[in-house]
Every structure is written in C-alpha cells, then in structure tokens.
Coordinates of C-alpha atoms and ligand atoms in Angstrom, one line a residue:
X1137 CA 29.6 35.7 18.5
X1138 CA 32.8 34.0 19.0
X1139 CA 36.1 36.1 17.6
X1140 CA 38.1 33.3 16.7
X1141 CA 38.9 30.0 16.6
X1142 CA 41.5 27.8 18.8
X1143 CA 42.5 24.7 16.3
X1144 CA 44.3 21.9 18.6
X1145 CA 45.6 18.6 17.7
X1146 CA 43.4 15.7 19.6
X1147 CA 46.5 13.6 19.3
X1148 CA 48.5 16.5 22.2
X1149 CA 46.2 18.7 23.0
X1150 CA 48.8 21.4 21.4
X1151 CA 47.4 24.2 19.8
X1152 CA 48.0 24.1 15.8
X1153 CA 46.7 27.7 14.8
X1154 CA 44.1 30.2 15.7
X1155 CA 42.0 31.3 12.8
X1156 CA 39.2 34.9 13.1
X1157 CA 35.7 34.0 13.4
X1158 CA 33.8 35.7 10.5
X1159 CA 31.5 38.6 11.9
X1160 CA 27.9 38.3 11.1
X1161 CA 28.0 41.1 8.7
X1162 CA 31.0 39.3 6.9
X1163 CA 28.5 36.0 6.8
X1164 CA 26.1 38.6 5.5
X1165 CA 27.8 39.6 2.9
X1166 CA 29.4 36.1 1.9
X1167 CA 26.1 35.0 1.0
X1168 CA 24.9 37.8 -0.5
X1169 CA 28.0 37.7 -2.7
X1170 CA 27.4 33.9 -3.3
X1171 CA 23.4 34.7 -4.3
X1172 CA 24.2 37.9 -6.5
X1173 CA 26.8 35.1 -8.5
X1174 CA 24.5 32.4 -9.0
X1175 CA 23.0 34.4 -11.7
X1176 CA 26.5 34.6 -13.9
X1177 CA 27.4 30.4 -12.3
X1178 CA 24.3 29.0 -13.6
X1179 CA 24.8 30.9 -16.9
X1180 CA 28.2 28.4 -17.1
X1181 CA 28.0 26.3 -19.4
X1182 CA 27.8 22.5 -17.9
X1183 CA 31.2 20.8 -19.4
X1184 CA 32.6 23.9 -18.5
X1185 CA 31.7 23.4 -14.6
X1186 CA 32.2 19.7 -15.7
X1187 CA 36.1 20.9 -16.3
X1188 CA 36.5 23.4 -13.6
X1189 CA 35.7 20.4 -11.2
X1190 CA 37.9 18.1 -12.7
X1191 CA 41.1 20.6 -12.1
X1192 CA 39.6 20.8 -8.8
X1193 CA 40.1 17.5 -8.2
X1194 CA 43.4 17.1 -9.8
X1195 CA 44.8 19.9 -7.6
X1196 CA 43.9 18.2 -4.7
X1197 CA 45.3 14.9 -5.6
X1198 CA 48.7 16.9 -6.4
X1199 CA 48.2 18.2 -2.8
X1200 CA 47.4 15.0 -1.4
X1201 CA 50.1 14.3 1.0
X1202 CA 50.2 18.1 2.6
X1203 CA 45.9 17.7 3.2
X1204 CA 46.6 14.8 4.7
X1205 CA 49.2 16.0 6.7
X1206 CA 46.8 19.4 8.0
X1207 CA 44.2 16.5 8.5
X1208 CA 45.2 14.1 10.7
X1209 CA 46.8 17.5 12.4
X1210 CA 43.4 18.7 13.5
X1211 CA 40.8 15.7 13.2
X1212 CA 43.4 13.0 14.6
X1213 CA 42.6 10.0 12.7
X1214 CA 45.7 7.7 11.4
X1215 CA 47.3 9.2 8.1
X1216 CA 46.7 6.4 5.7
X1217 CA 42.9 7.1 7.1
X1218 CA 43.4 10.7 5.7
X1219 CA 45.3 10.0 2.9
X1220 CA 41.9 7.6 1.9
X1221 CA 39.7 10.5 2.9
X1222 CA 41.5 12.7 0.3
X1223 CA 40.5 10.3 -2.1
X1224 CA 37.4 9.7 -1.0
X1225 CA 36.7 13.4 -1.0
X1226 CA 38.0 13.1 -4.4
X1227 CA 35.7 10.8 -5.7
X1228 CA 33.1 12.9 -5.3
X1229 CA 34.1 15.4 -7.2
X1230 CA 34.8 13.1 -10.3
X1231 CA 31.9 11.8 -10.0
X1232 CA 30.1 14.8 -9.7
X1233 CA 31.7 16.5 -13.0
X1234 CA 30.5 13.4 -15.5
X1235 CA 27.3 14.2 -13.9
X1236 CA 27.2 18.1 -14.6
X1237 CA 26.6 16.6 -18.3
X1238 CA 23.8 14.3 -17.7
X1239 CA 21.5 16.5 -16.2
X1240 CA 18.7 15.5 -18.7
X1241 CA 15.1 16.9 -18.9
X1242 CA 12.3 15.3 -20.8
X1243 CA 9.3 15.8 -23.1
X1244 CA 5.8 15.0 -22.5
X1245 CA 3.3 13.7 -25.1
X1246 CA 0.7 16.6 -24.6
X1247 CA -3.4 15.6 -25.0
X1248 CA -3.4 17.8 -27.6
X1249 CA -1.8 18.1 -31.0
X1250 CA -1.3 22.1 -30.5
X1251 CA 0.8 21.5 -27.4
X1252 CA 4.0 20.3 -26.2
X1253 CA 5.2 19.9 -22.6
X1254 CA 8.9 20.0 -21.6
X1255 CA 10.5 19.5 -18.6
X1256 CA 13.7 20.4 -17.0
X1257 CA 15.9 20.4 -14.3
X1258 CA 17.3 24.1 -12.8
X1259 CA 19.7 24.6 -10.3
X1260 CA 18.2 25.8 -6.5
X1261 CA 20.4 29.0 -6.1
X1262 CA 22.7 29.6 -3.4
X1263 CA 23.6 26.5 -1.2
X1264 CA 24.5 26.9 2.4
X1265 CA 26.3 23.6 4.2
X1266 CA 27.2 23.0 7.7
X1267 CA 30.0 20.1 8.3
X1268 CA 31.4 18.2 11.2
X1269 CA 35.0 16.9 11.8
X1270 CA 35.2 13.1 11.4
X1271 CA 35.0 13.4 7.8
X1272 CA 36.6 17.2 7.3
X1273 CA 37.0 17.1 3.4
X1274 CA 34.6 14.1 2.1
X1275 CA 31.6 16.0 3.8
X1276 CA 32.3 19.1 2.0
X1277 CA 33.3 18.1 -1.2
X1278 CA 29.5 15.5 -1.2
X1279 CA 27.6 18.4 -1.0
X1280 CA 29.8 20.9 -2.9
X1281 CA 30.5 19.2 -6.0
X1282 CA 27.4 17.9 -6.7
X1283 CA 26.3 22.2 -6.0
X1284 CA 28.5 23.4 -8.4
X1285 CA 28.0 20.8 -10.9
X1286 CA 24.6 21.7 -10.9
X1287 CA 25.0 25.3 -11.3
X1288 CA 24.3 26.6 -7.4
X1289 CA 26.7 28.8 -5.3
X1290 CA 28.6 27.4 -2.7
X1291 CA 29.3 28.0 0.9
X1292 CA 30.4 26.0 4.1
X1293 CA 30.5 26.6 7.7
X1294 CA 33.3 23.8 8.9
X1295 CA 33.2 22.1 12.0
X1296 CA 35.5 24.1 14.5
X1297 CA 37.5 21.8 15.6
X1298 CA 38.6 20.9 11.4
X1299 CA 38.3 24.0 9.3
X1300 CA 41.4 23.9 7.9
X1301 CA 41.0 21.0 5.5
X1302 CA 38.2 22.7 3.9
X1303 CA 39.6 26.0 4.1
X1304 CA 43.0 24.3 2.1
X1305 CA 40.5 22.7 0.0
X1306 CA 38.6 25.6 -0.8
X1307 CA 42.0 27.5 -1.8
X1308 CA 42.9 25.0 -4.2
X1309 CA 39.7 25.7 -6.0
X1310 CA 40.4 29.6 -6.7
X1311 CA 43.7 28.2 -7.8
X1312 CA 42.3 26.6 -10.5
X1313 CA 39.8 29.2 -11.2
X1314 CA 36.7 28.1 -10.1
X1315 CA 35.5 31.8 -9.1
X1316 CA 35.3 32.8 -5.4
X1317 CA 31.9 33.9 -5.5
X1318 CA 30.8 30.5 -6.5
X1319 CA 32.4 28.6 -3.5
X1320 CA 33.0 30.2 -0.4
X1321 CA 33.9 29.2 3.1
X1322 CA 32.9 31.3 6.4
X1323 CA 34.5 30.2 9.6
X1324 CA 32.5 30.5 13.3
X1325 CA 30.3 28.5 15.9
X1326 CA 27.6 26.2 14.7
X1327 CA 25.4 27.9 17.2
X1328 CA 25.9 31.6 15.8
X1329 CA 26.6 30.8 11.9
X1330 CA 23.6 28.5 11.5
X1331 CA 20.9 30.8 12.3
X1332 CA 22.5 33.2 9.9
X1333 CA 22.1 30.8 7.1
X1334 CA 18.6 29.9 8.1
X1335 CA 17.4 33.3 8.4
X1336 CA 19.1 34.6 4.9
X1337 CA 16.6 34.7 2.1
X1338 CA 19.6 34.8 0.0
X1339 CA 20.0 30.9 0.9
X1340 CA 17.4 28.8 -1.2
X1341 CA 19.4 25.6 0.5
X1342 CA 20.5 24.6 3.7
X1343 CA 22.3 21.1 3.2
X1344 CA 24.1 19.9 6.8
X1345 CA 25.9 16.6 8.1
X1346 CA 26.1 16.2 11.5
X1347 CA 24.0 15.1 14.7
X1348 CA 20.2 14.8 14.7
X1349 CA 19.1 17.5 17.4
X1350 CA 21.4 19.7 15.2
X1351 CA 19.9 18.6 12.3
X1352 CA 16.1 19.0 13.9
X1353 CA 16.7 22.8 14.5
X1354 CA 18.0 23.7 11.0
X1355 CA 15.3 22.1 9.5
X1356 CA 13.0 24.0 12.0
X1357 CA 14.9 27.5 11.5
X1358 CA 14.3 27.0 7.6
X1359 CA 10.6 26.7 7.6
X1360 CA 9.6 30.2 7.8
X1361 CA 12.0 30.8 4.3
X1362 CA 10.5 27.6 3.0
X1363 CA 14.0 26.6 1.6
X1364 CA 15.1 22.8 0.6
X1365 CA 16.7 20.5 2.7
X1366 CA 18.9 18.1 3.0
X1367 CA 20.3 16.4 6.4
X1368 CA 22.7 13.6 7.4
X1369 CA 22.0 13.0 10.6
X1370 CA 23.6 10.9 13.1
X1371 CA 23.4 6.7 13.3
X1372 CA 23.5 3.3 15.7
X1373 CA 24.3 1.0 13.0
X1374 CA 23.2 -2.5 14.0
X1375 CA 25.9 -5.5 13.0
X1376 CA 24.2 -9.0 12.7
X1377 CA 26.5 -12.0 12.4
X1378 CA 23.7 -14.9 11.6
X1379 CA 24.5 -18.6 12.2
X1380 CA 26.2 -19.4 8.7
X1381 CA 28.0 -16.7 8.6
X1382 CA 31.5 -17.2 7.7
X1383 CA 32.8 -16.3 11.4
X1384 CA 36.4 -14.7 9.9
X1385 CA 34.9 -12.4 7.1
X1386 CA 32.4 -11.2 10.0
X1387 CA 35.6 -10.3 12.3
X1388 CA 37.6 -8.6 10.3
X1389 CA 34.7 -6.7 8.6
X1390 CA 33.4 -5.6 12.1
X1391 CA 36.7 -4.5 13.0
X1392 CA 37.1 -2.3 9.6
X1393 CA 33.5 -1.0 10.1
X1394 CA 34.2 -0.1 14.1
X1395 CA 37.5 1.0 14.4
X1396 CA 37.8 3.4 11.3
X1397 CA 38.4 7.0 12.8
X1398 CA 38.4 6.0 16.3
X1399 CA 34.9 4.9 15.9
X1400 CA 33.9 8.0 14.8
X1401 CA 31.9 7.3 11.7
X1402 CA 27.8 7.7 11.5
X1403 CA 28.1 4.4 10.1
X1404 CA 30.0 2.7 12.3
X1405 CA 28.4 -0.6 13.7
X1406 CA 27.3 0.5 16.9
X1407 CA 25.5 -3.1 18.1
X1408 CA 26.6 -6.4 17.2
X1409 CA 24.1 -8.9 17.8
X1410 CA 25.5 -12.4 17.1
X1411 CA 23.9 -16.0 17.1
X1412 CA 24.2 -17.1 20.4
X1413 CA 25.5 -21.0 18.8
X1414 CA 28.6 -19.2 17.0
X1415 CA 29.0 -16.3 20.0
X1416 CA 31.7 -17.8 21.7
X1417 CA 33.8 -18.4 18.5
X1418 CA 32.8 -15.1 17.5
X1419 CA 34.2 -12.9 20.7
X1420 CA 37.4 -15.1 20.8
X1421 CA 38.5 -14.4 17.5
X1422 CA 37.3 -10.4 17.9
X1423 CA 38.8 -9.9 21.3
X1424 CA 42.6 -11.3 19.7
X1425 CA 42.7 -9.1 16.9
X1426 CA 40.7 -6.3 19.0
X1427 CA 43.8 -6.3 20.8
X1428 CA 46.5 -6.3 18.5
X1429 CA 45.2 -2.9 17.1
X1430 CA 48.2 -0.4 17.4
X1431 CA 46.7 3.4 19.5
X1432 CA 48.4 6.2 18.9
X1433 CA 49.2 10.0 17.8
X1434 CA 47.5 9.8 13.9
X1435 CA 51.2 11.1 12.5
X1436 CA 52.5 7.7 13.4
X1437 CA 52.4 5.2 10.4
X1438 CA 51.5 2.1 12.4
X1439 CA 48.8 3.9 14.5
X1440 CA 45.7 2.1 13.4
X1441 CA 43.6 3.7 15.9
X1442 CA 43.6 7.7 17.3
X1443 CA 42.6 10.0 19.6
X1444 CA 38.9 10.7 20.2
X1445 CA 38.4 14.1 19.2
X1446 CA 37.5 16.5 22.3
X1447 CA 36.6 15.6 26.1
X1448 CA 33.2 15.7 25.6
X1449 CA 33.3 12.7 23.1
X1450 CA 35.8 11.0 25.3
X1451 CA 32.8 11.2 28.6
X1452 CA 30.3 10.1 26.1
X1453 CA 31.9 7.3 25.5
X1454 CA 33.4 6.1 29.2
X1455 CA 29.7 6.7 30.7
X1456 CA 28.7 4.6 28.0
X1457 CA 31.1 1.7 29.0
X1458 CA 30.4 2.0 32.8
X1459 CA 26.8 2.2 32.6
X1460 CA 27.2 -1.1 30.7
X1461 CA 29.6 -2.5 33.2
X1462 CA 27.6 -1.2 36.4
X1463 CA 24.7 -3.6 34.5
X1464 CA 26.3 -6.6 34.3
X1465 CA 28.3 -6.5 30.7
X1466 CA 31.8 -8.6 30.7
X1467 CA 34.9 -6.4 29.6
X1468 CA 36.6 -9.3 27.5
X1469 CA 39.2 -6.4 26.3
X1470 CA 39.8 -2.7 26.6
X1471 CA 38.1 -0.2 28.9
X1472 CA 41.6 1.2 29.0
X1473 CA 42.5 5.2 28.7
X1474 CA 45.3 7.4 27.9
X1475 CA 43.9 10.9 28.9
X1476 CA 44.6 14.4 30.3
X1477 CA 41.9 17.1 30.7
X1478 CA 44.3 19.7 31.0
X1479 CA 46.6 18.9 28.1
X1480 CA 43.4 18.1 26.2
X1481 CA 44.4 14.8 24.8
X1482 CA 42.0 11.4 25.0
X1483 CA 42.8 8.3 23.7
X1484 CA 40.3 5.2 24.4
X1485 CA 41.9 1.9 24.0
X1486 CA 39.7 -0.4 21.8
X1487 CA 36.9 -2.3 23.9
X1488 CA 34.8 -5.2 23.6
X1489 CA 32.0 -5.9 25.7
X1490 CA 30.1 -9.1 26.2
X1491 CA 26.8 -10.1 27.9
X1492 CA 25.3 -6.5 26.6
X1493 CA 21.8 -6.2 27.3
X1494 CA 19.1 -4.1 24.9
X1495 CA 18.6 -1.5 28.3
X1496 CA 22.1 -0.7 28.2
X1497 CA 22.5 3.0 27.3
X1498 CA 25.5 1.9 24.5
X1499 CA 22.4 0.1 22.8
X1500 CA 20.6 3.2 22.5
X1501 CA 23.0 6.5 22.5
X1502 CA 25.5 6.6 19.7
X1503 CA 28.7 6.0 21.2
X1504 CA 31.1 8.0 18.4
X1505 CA 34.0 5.8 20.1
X1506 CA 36.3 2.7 19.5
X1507 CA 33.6 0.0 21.9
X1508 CA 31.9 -3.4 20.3
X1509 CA 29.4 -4.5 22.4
X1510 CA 27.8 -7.8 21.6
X1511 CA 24.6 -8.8 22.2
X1512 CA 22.7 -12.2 21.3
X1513 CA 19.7 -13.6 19.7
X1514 CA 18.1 -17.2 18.8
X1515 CA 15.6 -15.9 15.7
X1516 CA 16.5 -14.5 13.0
X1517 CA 13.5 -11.6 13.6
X1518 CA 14.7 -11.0 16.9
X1519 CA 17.5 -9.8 15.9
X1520 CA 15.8 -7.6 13.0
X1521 CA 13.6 -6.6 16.1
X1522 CA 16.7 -5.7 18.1
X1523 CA 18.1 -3.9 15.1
X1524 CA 15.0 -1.7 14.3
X1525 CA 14.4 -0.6 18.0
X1526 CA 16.1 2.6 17.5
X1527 CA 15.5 6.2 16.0
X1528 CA 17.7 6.3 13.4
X1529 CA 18.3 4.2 10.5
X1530 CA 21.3 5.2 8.9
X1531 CA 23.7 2.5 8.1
X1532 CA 23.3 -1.7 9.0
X1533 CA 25.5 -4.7 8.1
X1534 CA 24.6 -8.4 8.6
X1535 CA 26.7 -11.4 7.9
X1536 CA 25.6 -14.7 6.1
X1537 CA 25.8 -16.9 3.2
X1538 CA 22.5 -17.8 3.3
X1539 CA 20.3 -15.7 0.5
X1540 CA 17.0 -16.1 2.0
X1541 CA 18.0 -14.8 5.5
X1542 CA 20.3 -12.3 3.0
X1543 CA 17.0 -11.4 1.5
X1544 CA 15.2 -11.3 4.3
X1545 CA 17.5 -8.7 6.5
X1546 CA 17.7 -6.6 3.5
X1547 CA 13.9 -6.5 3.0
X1548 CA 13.3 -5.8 6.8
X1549 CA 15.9 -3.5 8.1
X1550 CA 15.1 -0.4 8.2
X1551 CA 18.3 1.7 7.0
X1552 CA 19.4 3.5 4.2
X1553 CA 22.9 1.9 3.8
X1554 CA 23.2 -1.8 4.4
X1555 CA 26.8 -3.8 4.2
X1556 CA 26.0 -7.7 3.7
X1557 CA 29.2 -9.4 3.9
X1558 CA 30.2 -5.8 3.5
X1559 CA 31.8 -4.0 6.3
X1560 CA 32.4 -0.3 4.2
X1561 CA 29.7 0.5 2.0
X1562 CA 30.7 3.9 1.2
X1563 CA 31.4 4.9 -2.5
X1564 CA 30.5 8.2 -4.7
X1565 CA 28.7 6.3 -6.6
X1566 CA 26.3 5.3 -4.5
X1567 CA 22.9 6.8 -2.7
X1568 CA 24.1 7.3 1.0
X1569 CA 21.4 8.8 3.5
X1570 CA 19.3 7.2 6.2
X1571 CA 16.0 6.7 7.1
X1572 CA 14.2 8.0 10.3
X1573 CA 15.6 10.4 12.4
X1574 CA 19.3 9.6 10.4
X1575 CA 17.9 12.2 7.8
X1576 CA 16.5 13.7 4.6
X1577 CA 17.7 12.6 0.7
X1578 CA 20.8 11.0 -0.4
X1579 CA 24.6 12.1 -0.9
X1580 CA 26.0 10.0 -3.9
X1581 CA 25.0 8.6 -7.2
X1582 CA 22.6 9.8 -9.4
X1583 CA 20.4 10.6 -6.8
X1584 CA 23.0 12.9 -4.7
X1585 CA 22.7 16.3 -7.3
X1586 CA 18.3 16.0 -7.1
X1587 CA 18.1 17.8 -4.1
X1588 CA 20.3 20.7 -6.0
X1589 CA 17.6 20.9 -9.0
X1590 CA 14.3 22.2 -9.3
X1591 CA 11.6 20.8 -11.8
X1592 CA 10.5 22.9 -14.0
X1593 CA 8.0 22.7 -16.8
X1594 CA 7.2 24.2 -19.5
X1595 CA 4.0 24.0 -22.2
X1596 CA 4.1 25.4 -25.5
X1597 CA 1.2 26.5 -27.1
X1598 CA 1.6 26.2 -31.3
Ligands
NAP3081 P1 27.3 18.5 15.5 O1 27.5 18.9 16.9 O2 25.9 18.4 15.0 O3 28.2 19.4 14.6 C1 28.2 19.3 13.2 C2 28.3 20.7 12.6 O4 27.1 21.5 13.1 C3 29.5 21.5 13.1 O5 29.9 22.3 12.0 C4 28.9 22.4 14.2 O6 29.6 23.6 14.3 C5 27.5 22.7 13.7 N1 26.6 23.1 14.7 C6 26.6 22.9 16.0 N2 25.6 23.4 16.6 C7 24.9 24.1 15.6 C8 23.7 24.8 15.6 N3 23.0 25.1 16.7 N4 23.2 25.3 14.4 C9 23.9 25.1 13.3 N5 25.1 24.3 13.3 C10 25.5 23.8 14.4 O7 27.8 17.0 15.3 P2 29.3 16.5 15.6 O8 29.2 15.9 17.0 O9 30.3 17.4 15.4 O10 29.4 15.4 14.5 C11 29.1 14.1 14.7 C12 27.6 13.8 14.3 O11 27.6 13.8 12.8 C13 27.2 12.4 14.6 O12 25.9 12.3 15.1 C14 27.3 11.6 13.3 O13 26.6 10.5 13.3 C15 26.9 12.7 12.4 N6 27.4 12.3 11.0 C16 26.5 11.9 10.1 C17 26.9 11.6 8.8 C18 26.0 11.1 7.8 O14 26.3 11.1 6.6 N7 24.7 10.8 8.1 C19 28.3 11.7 8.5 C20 29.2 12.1 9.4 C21 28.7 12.4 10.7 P3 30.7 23.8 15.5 O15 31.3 22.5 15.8 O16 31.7 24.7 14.8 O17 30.1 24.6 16.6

C-alpha cells in the first residue's frame, strides 16, 4: 500500500503538500468505528441531524473563499468555478437537511379487520464512498448528506490527486459537532482502499463516482457481502443542435456545457451533432467565441479555462485529437498545448473540430478534455441514432424551439440527465444518474436519500 500521498498543483506542477496514506488496519478500524456508531447516529433524532447539517453547511459557506482557494490549488479549475462548486456542494447539504424530516412511511389497509400493516423507511448502516477530483467537494457532500440525513455513518476515500477539500470539508463538520464517528475520511489509493471497503462486512453501502471500469469492479467486489449500490459512472454526452434551433442560445450553451473544468465534467457534451443546413453558421459563431476563451493557472481571475489534471488525461485527450486529424477532421481552432512532463503541468488550448466522422475514437472514448467536435445529420432520428450509439447514457442536451422534435428527443434519448435549451442541468434538487453503463440510482431530489433506506414492514396482529 502506498505510504503517502504527493498533492501537486496541475496549474505548475509544484508540489502543495504531502499527506500519510492510511494503513489498512487504520481503514480497518475507521469503519469499524463508523459501523459500531451507526447504532447511537441512527438513534438521532431527524431535526436534530436536520440541524447538525445545516451548521454544516453554514460553516462551509463562512469558509467559502479559503475551500476555494485549497481547491483550485489541487484540482486546477478557475476560482469562480470553485467558488460555484462550494455552493453547489452546499446545496446539497440544504437540501439534504429539509429532507432528514420528510422521510415518511405509510400504512396499509390490511385484508383483515384484526391486522394493520406499516411501513417504513430505516437507514442502511455504514456508508462507504469513493470520489474523484473534478468535482472534489460536490461529489462528497451528494452522497454524504443525503447519509447522514438518513441516519447512516459516513466515510470517504478522496481522489488522490484532491483530498484536501474533503479533508477541510470534513474538519468543518467536527467543528460544528457533527461526531467523528459518524463522518469520517480515510486517505490512500483507489486500488488498495477500495477492496478494503468491499471486503468489510462492516460496510452495508458502497456508493462511488467515478469511471465505469472502476465502477464495474466495485460493484463486482461487493457481491459476495451482498451490500447496496450506488454508482456514477463516466459519460459521452451527445449535443444536438436541430434546424430551428436558435443558433446563439445553442453556442453559448455548448460552450458553458464543454468548457466548465477544462472539460472535465461527466456531463460534458462530448459530440455535437448539428443540422448540416445551419452547420456552417453554427462552427463560425463557436470557433470566434471558442477562441476568445482566456487559458490559464485557475488562481488567475480571468482564467476561464485550466489545466487538465495529470499527463495521463492530457495523452487521452491529444491521441483523441490526432486520431481525428489523421482521419480526415478539419482543426477550425485549437489543437494547441502548453505542457511539460517534467514539471508536470498540461494545459490544452480549447479545440474545435469539424468534418468528425462517427469512427473517430473522440466519438466513442470520453475525452475528459476542452475539444468540440462536430458532426452532422439530415434526420432528426439520425441524429437520436448517432446519439444512442454509445455505452453510457449519462447526460444529453439538444437544441430547438420546436416541441414535437423537443418531445421527440426527450422521449428517445437514452440518458438520465437531458439539457433542452439547457446547457447545465445540474441542481440538488434534482434526480442526477445515468442510464447504461453511466450507472446505478440517482444523486439529488427526492430520489437521491432511497438508496440510503431500507423498507421495512411491519404487521400487527390485534
Ligand atoms: P477513477 O479513476 O475511476 O477514480 C475515481 C475514484 O476511484 C478515485 O478516488 C480513485 O482513487 C478511485 N479508484 C481508482 N481505482 C480504484 C479501484 N481499483 N478501486 C476502488 N477505487 C478506485 O475516475 P477519474 O478518472 O478520477 O474520474 C473521472 C471519471 O469520473 C470520469 O469517467 C467521469 O465521467 C466520472 N464522473 C462521473 C460523475 C457522475 O456523476 N456520473 C461525476 C464526476 C465524474 P485514486 O485516484 O486515489 O487512486
């Protein structure tokens, strides 16, 4: 197992801090800690969790500036992206405290006058999470408040490269007392930390967000403890920009759905598959404001776009822009680098690609990078073909003030999240999740704290 932890900042490459690894008999006893507590945390009343969570939240909006700060630090993306994730993060947990109170059971009529049947809703137990860096704090804080609002115990496993939002995060909830048996954070490699969890019969919960093979071996490893699930899992977001479609809401929403983090969002539009009789009008306006976008170090308060985060994301994304290239896609702007492997910095300059054909590997692979490339159809169920020929089915947006075509993409695409007219669908309240291989349940809403309750029933015999 790895000892500890090497945080750098994507933006230099400059090493921010260096943080221990937790042993395995530390993660041991984290979650046996965490389990042994979920007997007094679910004995909690629910508007007192409802309160605790509240404070949580304020704390962290009292904090908001320094989190951002420590963000932007280690993930790279611009600070007014941080500063919204803080809030976003936030959101969650408001949310998640009205809901502590509305966890409602029911009653059954019985078939028989000497019964009566009641139903309700118990929290899992201990909850295990795994989360990645693009989204350091809002990826915790989905899963966590919705936890502890329930009644579970808590603990995360942070991405590497970002642990110390969540570990600042997590600090600010002892401070305003939430115990620290009921939240918990544990610190190490995915590939060491997750078997632990899987393996733990103290864990009745493995919730993760990150990439789909991930994602396939933790829900593998947590069949033989028969524990719950839930996963979000990695995307391709198709973009369709029909023939009606106001042409300048369709830019600028494409560029706020693309270029957010660096292009490092699950739910980024991935494909953009335009109406070949508005295509030209369509690239031209793109390409000029594509290129006005301001790259830089995140700490920078123009910087609109950052640093991808590590040098594998940054080949990922330059084989996917030359494989397009060597097969015949135009570069109308971009394909531009500011990178060093040895100081460990990579920035890709924001591309657009025309003439992208459905063999392209960009059309397939998730590209976690700052690249449009646009592809075109005649029929409206081509491009609802085009958009469905993938594995995952996480986010999709489409553009049009037409409501029958409206009607029909929504009808026919096969995503969990879909943006019409709508380039960030994103709120707490909300069911976000995707379909196919993009995952299991929904984060958000009403429907975000099910997967943290168990069904029980119970029939009374007068
Ligand atoms: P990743 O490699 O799957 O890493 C995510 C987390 O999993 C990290 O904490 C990582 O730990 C851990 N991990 C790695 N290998 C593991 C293993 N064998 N067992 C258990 N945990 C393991 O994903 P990423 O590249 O960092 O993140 C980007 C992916 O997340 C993309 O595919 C994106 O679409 C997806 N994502 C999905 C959503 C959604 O809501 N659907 C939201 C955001 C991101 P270490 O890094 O510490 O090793």
């Amino acid at each position: 197992m790895t000892k500890s932890i090497q945080v750098t900042n994507p933006a230099t490459g400059e090493l921010i801090r260096e943080i221990p690894a937790d042993t395995e008999e530390e993660i041991h006893q984290a979650l046996k800690r965490g389990h042994e507590y979920f007997q007094e945390w679910r004995k909690v009343n629910a508007h007192e969790r409802s309160r605790l969570l509240k404070a949580w939240s304020e704390k962290i909006q009292n904090n908001k500036e320094t989190i951002a700060e420590v963000m932007t630090l280690e993930s790279g993306k611009p600070i007014q992206e941080s500063l919204g994730e803080v809030n976003y993060a936030t959101s969650y947990i408001d949310w998640y405290a009205e809901e502590a109170k509305r966890l409602y059971g029911r009653t059954i009529p019985a078939a028989s006058e000497t019964k009566r049947i009641i139903v309700s809703k118990q929290p899992v137990g201990l909850v295990a999470a795994i989360t990645p860096w693009n989204f350091p704090a809002a990826m915790m804080t989905r899963k966590a408040a919705p936890a502890l609002a329930a009644g579970c115990t808590f603990i995360v496993k942070p991405a590497e490269e970002t642990p110390l939002t969540t570990m600042k995060f997590i600090e600010l909830a002892y401070e305003v007392g939430i115990p620290e048996s009921a939240v918990q954070v544990v610190n190490g490699r995915g590939s060491d930390v997750g078997p632990l969890f899987t393996a733990s019969d103290f864990v009745r919960k493995i919730t993760f967000t990150g990439s789909t093979p991930v994602g396939k071996s933790l829900i593998k490893n947590s069949a033989d403890t028969v524990k719950h699930v839930s996963m979000e899992l990695g995307g391709h977001a198709p973009l369709i920009v029909a023939a009606d479609a106001d042409i300048d809401v369709a830019v600028d929403q494409t560029i706020a759905s693309k270029f957010r983090n660096a292009g490092q969002t699950c739910i980024c539009a991935n494909r953009v598959i335009v109406h070949d009789s508005i295509a030209e009008e369509f690239a031209k306006k793109l390409t000029e404001k594509v290129k006005r976008l301001k790259v830089g170090n995140g700490l920078e308060k123009d910087t609109q776009v950052g640093p991808v985060i590590n040098e594998k994301g940054y080949d990922k994304i330059v084989s996917q822009i030359n494989d397009a290239i060597d097969q015949g896609a135009e570069v109308l702007c971009g394909n531009q680098y500011h990178a060093d492997k040895e100081q460990g910095y990579f920035f890709v300059y924001p591309t657009v690609l025309q003439n992208v054909d459905v063999g392209m590997k960009i059309m397939h692979e998730e590209t976690f990078g700052p690249v449009i490339p646009i592809t075109l159809f005649k029929e409206i169920d081509k491009a609802v073909e085009i958009a469905n020929s993938t594995p995952f089915g996480l986010a999709a947006y489409f553009f049009t003030n037409n409501y029958k075509v409206g009607a029909y993409l929504h009808d026919y695409l096969d995503f969990g999240v879909i943006g019409w007219n709508d380039g960030a669908p994103s709120a707490a309240h909300a069911p976000f999740g995707g379909m196919k291989e993009s995952g299991l349940g929904r984060e958000g809403g009403v429907e975000g704290i099910e997967p943290y309750l168990e069904t029980k029933y119970l029939s009374v015999g007068l």
